[in-house]
Structure formats: C-alpha cells, structure tokens
Short mmCIF file of C-alpha atoms in Angstrom, two decimals:
data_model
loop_
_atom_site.label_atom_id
_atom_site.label_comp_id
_atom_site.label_asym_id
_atom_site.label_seq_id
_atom_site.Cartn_x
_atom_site.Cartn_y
_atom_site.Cartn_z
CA UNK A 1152 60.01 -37.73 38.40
CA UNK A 1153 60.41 -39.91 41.81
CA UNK A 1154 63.68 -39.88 43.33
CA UNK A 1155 63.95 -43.56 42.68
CA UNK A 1156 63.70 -43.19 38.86
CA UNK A 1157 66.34 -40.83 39.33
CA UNK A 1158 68.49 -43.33 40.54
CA UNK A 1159 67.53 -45.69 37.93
CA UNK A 1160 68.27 -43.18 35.25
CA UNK A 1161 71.58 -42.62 36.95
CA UNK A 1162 72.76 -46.50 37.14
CA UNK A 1163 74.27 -48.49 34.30
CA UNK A 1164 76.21 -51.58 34.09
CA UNK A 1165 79.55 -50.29 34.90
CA UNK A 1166 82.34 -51.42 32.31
CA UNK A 1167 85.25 -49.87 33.74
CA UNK A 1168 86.01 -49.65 37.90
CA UNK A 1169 88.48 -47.76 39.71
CA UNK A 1170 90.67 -50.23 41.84
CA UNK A 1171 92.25 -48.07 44.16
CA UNK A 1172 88.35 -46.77 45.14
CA UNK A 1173 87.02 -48.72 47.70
CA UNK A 1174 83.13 -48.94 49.14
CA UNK A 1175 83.07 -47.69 52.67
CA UNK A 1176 81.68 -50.55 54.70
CA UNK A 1177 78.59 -48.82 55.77
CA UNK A 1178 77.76 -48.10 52.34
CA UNK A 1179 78.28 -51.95 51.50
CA UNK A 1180 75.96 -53.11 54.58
CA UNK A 1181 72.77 -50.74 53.51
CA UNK A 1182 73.13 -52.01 50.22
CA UNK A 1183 73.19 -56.14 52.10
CA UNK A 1184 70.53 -55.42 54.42
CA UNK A 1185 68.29 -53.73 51.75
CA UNK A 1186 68.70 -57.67 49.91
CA UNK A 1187 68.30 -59.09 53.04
CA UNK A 1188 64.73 -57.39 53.45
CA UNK A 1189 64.07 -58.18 49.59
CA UNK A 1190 60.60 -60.06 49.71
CA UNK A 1191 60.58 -63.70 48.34
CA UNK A 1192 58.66 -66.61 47.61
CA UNK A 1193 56.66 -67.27 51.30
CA UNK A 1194 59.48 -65.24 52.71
CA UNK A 1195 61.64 -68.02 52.27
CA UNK A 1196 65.10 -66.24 51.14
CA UNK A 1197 66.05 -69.35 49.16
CA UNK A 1198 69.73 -67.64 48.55
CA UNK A 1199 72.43 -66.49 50.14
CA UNK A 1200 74.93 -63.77 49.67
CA UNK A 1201 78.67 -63.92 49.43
CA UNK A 1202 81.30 -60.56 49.84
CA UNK A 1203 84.44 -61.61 47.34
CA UNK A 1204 87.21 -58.74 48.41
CA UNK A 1205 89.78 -61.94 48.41
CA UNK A 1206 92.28 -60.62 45.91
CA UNK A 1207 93.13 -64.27 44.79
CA UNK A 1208 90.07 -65.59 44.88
CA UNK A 1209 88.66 -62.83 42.28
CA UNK A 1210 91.40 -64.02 39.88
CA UNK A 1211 90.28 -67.32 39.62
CA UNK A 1212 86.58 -65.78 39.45
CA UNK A 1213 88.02 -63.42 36.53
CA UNK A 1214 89.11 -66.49 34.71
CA UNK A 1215 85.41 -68.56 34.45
CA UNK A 1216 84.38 -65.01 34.17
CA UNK A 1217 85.04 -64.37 30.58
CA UNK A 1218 87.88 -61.96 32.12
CA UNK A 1219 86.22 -59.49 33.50
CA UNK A 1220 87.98 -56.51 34.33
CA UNK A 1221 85.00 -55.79 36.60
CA UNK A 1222 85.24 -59.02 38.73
CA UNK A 1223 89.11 -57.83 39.86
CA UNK A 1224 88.36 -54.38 39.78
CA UNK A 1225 85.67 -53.52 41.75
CA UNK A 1226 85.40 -52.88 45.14
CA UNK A 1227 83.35 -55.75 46.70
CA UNK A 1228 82.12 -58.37 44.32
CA UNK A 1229 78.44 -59.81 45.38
CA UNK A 1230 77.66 -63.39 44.47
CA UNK A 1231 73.75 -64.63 44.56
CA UNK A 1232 73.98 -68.23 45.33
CA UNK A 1233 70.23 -70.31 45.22
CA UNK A 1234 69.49 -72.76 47.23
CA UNK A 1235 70.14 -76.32 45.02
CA UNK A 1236 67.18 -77.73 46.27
CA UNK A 1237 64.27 -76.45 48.61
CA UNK A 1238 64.00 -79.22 51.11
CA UNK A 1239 61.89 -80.02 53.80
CA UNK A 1240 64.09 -79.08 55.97
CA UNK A 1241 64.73 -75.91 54.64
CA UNK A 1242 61.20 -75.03 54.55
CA UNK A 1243 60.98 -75.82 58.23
CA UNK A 1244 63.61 -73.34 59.06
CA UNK A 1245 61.75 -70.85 57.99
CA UNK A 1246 58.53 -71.63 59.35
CA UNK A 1247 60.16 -72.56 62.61
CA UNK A 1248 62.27 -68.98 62.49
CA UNK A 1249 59.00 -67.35 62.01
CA UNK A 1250 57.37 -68.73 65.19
CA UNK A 1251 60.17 -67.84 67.08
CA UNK A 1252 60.26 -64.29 65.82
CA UNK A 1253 56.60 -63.31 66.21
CA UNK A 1254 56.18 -66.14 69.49
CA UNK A 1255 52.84 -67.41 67.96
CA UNK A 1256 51.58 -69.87 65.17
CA UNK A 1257 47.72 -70.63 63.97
CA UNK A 1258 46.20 -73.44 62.24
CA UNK A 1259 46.22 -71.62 58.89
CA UNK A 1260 49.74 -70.91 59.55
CA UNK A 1261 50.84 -74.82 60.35
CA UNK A 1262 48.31 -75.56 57.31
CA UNK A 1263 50.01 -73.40 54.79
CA UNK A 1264 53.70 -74.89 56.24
CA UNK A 1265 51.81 -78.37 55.63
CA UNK A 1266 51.08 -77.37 51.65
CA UNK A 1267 53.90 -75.57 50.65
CA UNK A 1268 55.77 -78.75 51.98
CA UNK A 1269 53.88 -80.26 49.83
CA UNK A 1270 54.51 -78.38 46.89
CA UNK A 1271 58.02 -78.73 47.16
CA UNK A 1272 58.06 -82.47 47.76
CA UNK A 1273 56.36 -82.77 44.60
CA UNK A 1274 58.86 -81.00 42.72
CA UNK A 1275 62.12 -82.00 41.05
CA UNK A 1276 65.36 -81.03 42.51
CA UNK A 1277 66.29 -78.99 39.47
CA UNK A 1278 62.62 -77.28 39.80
CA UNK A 1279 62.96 -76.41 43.29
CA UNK A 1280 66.58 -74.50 42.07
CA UNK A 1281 64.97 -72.83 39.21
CA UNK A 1282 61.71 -71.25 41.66
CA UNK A 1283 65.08 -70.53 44.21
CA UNK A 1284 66.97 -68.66 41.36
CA UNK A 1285 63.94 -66.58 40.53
CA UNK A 1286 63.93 -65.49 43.98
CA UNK A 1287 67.16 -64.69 43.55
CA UNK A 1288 66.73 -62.27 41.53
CA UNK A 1289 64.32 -60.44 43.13
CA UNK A 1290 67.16 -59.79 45.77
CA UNK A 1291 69.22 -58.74 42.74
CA UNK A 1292 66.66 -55.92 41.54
CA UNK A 1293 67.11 -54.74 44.96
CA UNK A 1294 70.83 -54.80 45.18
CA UNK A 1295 70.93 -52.36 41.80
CA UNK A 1296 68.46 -49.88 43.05
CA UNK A 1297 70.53 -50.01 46.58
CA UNK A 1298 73.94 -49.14 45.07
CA UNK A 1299 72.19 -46.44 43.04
CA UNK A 1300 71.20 -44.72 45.71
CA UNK A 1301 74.82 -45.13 47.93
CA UNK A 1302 75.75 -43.74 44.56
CA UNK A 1303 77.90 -46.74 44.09
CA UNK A 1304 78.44 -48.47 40.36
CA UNK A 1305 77.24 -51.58 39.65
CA UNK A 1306 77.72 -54.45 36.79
CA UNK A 1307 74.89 -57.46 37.18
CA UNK A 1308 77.17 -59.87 35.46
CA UNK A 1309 75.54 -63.87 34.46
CA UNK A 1310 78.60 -64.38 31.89
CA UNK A 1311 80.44 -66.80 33.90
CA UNK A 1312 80.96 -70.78 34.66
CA UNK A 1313 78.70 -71.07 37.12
CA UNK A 1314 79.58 -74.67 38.40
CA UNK A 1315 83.26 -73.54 38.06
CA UNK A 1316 82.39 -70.61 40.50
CA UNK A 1317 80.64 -72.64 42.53
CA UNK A 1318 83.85 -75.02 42.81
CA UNK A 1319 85.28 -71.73 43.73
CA UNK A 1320 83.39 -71.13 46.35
CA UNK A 1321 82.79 -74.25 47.63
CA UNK A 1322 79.06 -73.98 47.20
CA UNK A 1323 77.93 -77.63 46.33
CA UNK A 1324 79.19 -78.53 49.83
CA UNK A 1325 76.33 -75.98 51.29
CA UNK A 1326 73.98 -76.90 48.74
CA UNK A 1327 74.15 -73.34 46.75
CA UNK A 1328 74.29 -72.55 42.95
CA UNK A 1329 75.63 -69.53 41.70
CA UNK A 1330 73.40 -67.83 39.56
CA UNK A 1331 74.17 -63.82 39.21
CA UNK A 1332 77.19 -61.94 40.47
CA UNK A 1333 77.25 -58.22 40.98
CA UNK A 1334 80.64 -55.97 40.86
CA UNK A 1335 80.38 -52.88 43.19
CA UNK A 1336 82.60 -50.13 43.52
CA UNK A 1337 83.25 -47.05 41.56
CA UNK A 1338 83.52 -45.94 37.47
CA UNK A 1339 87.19 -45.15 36.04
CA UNK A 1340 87.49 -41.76 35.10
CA UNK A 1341 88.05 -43.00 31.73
CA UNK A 1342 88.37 -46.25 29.71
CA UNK A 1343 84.33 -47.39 30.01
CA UNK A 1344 82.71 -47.00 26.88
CA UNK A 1345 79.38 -47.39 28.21
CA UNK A 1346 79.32 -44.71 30.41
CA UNK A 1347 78.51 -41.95 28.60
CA UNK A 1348 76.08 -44.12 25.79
CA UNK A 1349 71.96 -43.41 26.01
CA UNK A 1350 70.15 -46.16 28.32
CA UNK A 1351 67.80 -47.85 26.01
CA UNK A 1352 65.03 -49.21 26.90
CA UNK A 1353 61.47 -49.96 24.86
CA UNK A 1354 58.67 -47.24 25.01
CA UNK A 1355 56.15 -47.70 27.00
CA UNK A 1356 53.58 -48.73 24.33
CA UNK A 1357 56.15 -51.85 23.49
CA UNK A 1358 56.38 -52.69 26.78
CA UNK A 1359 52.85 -51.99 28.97
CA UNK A 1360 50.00 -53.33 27.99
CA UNK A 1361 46.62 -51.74 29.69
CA UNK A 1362 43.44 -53.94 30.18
CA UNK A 1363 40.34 -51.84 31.01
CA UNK B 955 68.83 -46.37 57.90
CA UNK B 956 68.45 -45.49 54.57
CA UNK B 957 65.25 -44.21 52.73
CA UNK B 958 65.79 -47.43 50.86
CA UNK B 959 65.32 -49.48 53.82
CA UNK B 960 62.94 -47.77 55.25
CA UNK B 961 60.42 -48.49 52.51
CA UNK B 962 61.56 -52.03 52.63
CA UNK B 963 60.81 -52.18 56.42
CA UNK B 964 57.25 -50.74 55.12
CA UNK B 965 56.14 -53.07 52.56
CA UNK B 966 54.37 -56.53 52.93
CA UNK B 967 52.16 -58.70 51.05
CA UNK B 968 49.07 -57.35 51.85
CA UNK B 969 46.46 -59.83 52.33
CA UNK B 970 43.44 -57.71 52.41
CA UNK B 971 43.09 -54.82 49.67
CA UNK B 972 40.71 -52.23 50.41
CA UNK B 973 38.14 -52.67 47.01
CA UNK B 974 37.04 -48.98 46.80
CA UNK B 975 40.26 -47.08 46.88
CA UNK B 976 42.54 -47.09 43.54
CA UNK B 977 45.92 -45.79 42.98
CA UNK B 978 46.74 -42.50 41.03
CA UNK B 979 47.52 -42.83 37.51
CA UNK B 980 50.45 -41.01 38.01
CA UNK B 981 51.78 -43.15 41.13
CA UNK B 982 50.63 -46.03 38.54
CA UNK B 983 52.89 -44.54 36.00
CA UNK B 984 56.14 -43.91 38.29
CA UNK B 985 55.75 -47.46 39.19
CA UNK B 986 55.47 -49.13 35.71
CA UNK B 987 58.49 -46.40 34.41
CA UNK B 988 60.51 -47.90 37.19
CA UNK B 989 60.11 -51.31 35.76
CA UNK B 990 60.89 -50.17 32.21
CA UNK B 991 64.08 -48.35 33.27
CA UNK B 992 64.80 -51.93 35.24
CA UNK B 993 68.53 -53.35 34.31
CA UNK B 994 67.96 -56.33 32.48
CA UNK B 995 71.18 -59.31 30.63
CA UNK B 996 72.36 -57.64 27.81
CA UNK B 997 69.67 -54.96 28.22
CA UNK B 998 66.90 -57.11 26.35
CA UNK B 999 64.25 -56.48 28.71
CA UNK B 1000 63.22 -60.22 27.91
CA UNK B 1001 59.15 -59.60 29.05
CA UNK B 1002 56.10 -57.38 29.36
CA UNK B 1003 53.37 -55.88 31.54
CA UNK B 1004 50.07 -55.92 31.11
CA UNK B 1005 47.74 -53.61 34.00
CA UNK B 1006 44.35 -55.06 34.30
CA UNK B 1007 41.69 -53.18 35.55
CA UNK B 1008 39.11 -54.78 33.65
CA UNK B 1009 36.68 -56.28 36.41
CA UNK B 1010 35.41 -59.39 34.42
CA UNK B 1011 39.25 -60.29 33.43
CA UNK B 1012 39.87 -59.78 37.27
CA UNK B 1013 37.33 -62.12 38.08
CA UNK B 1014 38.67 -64.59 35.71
CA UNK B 1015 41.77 -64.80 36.95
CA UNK B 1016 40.60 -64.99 40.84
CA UNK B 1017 39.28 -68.46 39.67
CA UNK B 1018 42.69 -69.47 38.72
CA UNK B 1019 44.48 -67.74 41.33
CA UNK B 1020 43.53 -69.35 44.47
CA UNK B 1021 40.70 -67.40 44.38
CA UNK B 1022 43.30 -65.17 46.12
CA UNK B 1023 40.99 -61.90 46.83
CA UNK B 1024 43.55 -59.92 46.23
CA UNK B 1025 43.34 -60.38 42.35
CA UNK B 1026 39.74 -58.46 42.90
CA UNK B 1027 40.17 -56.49 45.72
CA UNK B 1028 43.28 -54.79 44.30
CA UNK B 1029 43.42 -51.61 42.62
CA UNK B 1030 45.49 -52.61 39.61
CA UNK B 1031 46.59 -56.34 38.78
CA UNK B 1032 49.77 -56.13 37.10
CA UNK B 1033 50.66 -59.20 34.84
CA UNK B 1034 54.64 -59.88 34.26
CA UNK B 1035 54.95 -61.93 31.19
CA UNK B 1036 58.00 -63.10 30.02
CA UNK B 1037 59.37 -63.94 26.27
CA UNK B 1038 58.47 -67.83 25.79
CA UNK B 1039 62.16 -67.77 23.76
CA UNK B 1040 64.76 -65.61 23.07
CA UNK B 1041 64.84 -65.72 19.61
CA UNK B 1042 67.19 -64.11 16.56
CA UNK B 1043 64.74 -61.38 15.60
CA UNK B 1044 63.94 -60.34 19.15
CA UNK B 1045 67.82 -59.99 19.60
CA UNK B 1046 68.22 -57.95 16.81
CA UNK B 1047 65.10 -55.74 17.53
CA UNK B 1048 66.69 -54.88 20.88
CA UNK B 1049 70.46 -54.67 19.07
CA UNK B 1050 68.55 -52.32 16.41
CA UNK B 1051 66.44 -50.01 18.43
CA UNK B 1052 70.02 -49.31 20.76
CA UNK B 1053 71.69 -48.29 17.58
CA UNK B 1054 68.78 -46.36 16.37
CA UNK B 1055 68.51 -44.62 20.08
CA UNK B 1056 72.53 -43.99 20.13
CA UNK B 1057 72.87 -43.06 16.63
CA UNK B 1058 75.74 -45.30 16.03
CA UNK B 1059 76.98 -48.87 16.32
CA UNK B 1060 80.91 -50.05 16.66
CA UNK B 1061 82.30 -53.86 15.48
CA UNK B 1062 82.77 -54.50 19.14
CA UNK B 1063 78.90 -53.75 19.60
CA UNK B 1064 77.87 -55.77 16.21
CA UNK B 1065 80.42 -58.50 17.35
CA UNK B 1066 78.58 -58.96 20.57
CA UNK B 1067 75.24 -59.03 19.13
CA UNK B 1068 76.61 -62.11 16.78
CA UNK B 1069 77.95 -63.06 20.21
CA UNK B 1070 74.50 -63.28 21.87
CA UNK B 1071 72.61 -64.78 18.85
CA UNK B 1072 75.05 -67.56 19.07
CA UNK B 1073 73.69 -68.00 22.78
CA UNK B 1074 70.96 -67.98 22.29
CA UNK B 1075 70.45 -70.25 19.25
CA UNK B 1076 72.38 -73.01 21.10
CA UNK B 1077 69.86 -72.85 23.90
CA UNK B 1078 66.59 -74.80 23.83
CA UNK B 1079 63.13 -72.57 23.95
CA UNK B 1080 62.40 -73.51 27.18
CA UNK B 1081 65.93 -72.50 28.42
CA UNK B 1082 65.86 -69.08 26.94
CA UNK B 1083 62.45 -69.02 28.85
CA UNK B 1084 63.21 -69.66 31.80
CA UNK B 1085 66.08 -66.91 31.10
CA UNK B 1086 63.60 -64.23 30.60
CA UNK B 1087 61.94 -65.07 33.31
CA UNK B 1088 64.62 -64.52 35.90
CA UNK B 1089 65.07 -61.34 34.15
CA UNK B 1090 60.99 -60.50 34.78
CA UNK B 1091 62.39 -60.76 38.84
CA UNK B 1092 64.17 -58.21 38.42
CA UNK B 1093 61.82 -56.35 37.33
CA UNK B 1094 59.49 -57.41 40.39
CA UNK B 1095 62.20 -56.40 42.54
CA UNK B 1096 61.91 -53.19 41.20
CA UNK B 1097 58.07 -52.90 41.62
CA UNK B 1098 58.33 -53.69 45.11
CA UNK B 1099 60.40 -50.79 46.22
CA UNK B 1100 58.56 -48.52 43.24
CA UNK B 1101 55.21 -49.16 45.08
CA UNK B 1102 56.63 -48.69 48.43
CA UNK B 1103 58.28 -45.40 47.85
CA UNK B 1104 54.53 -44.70 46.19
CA UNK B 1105 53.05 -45.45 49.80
CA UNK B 1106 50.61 -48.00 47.37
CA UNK B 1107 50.27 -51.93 48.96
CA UNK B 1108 51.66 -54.99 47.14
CA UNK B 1109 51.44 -58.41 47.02
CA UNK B 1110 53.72 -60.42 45.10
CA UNK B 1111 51.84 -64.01 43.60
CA UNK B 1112 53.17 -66.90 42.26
CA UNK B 1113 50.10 -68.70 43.63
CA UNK B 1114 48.42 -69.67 39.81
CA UNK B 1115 47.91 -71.32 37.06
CA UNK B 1116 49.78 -69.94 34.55
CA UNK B 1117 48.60 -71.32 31.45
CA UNK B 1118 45.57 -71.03 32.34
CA UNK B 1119 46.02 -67.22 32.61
CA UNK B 1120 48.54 -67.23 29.70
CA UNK B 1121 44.76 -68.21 27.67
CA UNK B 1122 42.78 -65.56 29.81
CA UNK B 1123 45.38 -62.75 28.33
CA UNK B 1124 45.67 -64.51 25.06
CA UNK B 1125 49.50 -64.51 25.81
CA UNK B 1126 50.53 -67.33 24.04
CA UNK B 1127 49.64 -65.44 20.39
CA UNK B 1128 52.44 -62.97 21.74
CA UNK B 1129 54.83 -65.52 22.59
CA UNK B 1130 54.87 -64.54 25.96
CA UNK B 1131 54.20 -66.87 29.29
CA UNK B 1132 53.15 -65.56 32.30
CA UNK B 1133 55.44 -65.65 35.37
CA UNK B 1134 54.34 -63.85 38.60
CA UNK B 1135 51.52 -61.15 39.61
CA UNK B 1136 51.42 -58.47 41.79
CA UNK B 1137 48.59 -56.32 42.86
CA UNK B 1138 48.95 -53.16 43.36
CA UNK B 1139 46.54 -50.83 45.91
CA UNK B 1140 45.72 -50.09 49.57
CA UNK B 1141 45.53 -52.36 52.62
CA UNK B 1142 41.70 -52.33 54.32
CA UNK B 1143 41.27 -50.85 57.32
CA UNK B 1144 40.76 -54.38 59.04
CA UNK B 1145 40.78 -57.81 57.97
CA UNK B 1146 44.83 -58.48 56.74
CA UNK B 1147 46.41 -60.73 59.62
CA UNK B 1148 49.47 -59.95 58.45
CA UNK B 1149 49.69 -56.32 58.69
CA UNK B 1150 50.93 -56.28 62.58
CA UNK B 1151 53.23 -59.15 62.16
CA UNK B 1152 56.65 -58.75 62.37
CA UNK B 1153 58.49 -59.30 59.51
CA UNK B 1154 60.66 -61.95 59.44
CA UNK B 1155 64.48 -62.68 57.59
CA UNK B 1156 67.18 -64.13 58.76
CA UNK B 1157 70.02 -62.60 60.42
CA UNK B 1158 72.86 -61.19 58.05
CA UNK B 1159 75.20 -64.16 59.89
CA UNK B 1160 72.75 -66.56 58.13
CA UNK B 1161 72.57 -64.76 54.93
CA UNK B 1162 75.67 -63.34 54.42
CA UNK B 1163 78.99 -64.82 54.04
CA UNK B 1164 82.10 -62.38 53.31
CA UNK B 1165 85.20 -64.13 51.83
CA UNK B 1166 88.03 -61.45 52.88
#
C-alpha cells in the first residue's frame, strides 16, 4: 500500500472540530500551494481561493450553511470560488503570464491562445462557469489529499447558498462563484459520529471497468 | 517542501508518450485504488473508470480526440465517466451498500438519505449530471498526484468529443457520459516541448485571498 492511500484511508469528512485547535500556518500554506500547483484546464486556474478565520464572517457563512458546526469550528475555512465567466481577457492573462515566465512564445503557442479564445467566445457565460467549476474541483481533490498528509481534518462541504455566500464574500464584484468550501482544522475528541464508521466505497469491479 | 509538492512540482501534461514502455499493473492498481478511496458529496462516488488498453478502441478514440497522440502513445487510457443523473435507486444503492458495509443504520442516517432523494428528485437530469461530474474532478485530482507519486506521466484531456466516445464505450446503455481522459505512461526520450518548460501558476497574492 502507497503512502498516499494511506492518507486516503486515514481522511474522512470531519463532523465534529476542535475550536480551540488551530492549523499552524505553515501547515495551512503547503496545503495552498499544493492547490495552487493543482493542474487545470490549459493551466488556466479559473478559481481562486479564499482563507475565512474571520470569526463573524463564519457566522453568517454558518447560517446559508445549513448550520454547520464545521464552518465555525474549524480552524481555517477554504472557499473555491470559479471564475463567473472565462473571458478574453482572462484567457490573455494567462497566456501573457506564461510568456513572461518562460521569456519565449512560438507560433503554435500564439495559435493555441488564438483557438482556445475561440472556444470560449463561443460559449455561454453560464458554460464558461460550469468548465471553471470543474476545474475547481480538481484543486479540491488536491486540497483533501494535502490536509491528509499535514494530518489535518477536513469536511468538503457543497450544502450551502452559494449566491448568499457569494454576497458574503463579495464575489460577484470580482466575478467569482462559490462552488465548494472546505473546513480545516482538527477532530473533537468526541461528539463526531462519523469518525469511527467504515469508509465505504464500491469494489473495484463496480467501479473499474478494463478494456483489453 | 512537502513530498506532496514535490510530486506536484514533477508532474505535467506530457505531450509525447513513449509507445513501447507500459506501466506496472500494480502502479496501475495503486493509482485506480486512489481514485476509488477519492472523497466524493455524500460519498456517492457519482461515476466510473474504464482502462483501455485495447489498441483498436485506442485508435478510435484518437480520431475523436484531436487525434491527440497521446490517446495511442500512452500506456493506459483511462476513461472518467460520470452518472448521466442522480437518480432514486442509485441513491439508495449507495445508502444500502453503507449500511450493509457498517452493519447498521440510525434515523438520522435514513433521514438524510430521504434528505438527498428529495435533492435530487427536484433537480433536472442534466443538473444532477453536471453534479457528478464535478465530483469525477475530484477524482482526477486524485489521479494526478496518484500517478506522480507512481513516477508514471499524465496528461489530463478535455480535448474531445464526448458523445462521440460516450458511443465508442457504449456508455450511454450504462447511463453514464463521459467527462475527461487522462493517459497514463512514460514521457519519450525526445519529442515533448513541454517537458523543459517551466511551469507556470500564478503567485499565491493572485490566487489567494485570506479574510482574517
């Protein structure tokens, strides 16, 4: 068994935090970096991350969030936001950050800026948000495996008002939807009835299919 | 730096597979048991993989893939399909096979399945689809960083057509749609202009905001 299915054994969606145990910042900053080198769509990163330790701000989040114990009680509470739209502009960014970083472009490289703003033009607003939250969640598959291994506890959480958070937040102004949120910190030593329940998950031969 | 990051300073879509040198089954394994142990919302694991090796299907799929090499070159071609809807009996096969695994059930647990059936009844097919396949991005995430700590190459593809591959698998008699592919293998020795590029995200400042 690899040491990362270890830590995938070990994690589980965390129903009860400790509030007085608190994520040491380096801990927190592995666990953002390793979602800020999360591959995406043409290494576009069409998301961006917010850090919720505001006390009063995570009440109002507890309240559009189903009341959550978890929202208030974690640690540091991670919200994915996508990108509302993928715009030209936005696209350009990206392609114009890239230059600058490896101080060269090609033909094929200006050609495939030239189609994927294309692509995007093409597509509806609300399209362009759905292909951003997908990418999204890439960074969240990440974000899990990242606590696990800073042995910190983790809740991926989509029950709440998402254009209430994003009201919250103020998100609409910087053209972000929230999609996923993601409690970190560390399990109560009692009170989570999860926590010592079997993971379940489908055996392999519901799950893989092999074509030979 | 963690071991975590490391990896994910390691990986990159690999643009040139080397044809004649194929993966372990057993680093083939950890990587798909990764993806099954993935967290997914409410734990319903809302898709499947299929692992083509099958040349001719390969072949097929190159046509409606770009003819991306990649699909050929690879070692394995791994499919992630997601549920086309979320509907009341896949609910309660998930909701039945935890109580079968746990050997018990609790009103709070049976309340919450009623809960998510109610969901996911209100919501039109196409909105518990697209659902499931955020939830299939998680799973991706996971690949990514399962193939990396496996030394094996990736390439992450949403570059298709995905009905037409939804007919090449016969997908849409399972009720699944397919979402995103990613072969799996090792980079050739030459040929892959992106190997000695720098990889490129933006800064944490542009990524991350933290509301203290």
């Amino acid at each position: 068994m690899s040491e990362l299915i270890t830590q995938l054994n070990w994690r589980y969606a965390t129903k009860k935090f400790n509030p007085s145990k608190i994520v040491p910042t380096d801990a927190i900053e592995r666990i953002l970096e390793a979602i800020r080198l999360t591959a995406t769509s043409s290494d576009l990163q069409p998301f961006e991350i917010f850090v919720v330790t505001n006390a009063e701000i995570r009440e109002k989040i507890k309240a559009i969030g189903w009341n959550q114990e978890q929202i208030t009680d974690c640690s540091h509470l991670i919200v994915f936001a996508a990108w509302d739209d993928i715009t030209a502009d936005r696209v350009n960014m990206v392609f114009n950050l890239t230059n600058q970083v490896r101080g060269q472009t090609s033909d094929d490289w200006e050609n495939y800026r030239q189609q994927l703003l294309g692509i995007v033009a093409q597509r509806s607003q609300e399209e362009n948000y759905q292909s951003a939250a997908r990418q999204a969640y890439i960074g969240l598959g990440t974000a899990l495996i990242a606590a696990a291994f800073e042995r910190v506890d983790s809740t991926p959480m989509e029950g709440f008002d998402p254009v209430a958070l994003d009201d919250i937040l103020g998100l609409k102004a910087k053209h972000l939807r929230s999609v996923v949120i993601l409690p970190l910190g560390y399990r109560a030593d009692e009170g989570d009835w999860l926590v010592d329940l079997k993971k379940v998950r489908r055996a392999r031969e519901n799950f893989v299919t092999d074509i030979k």
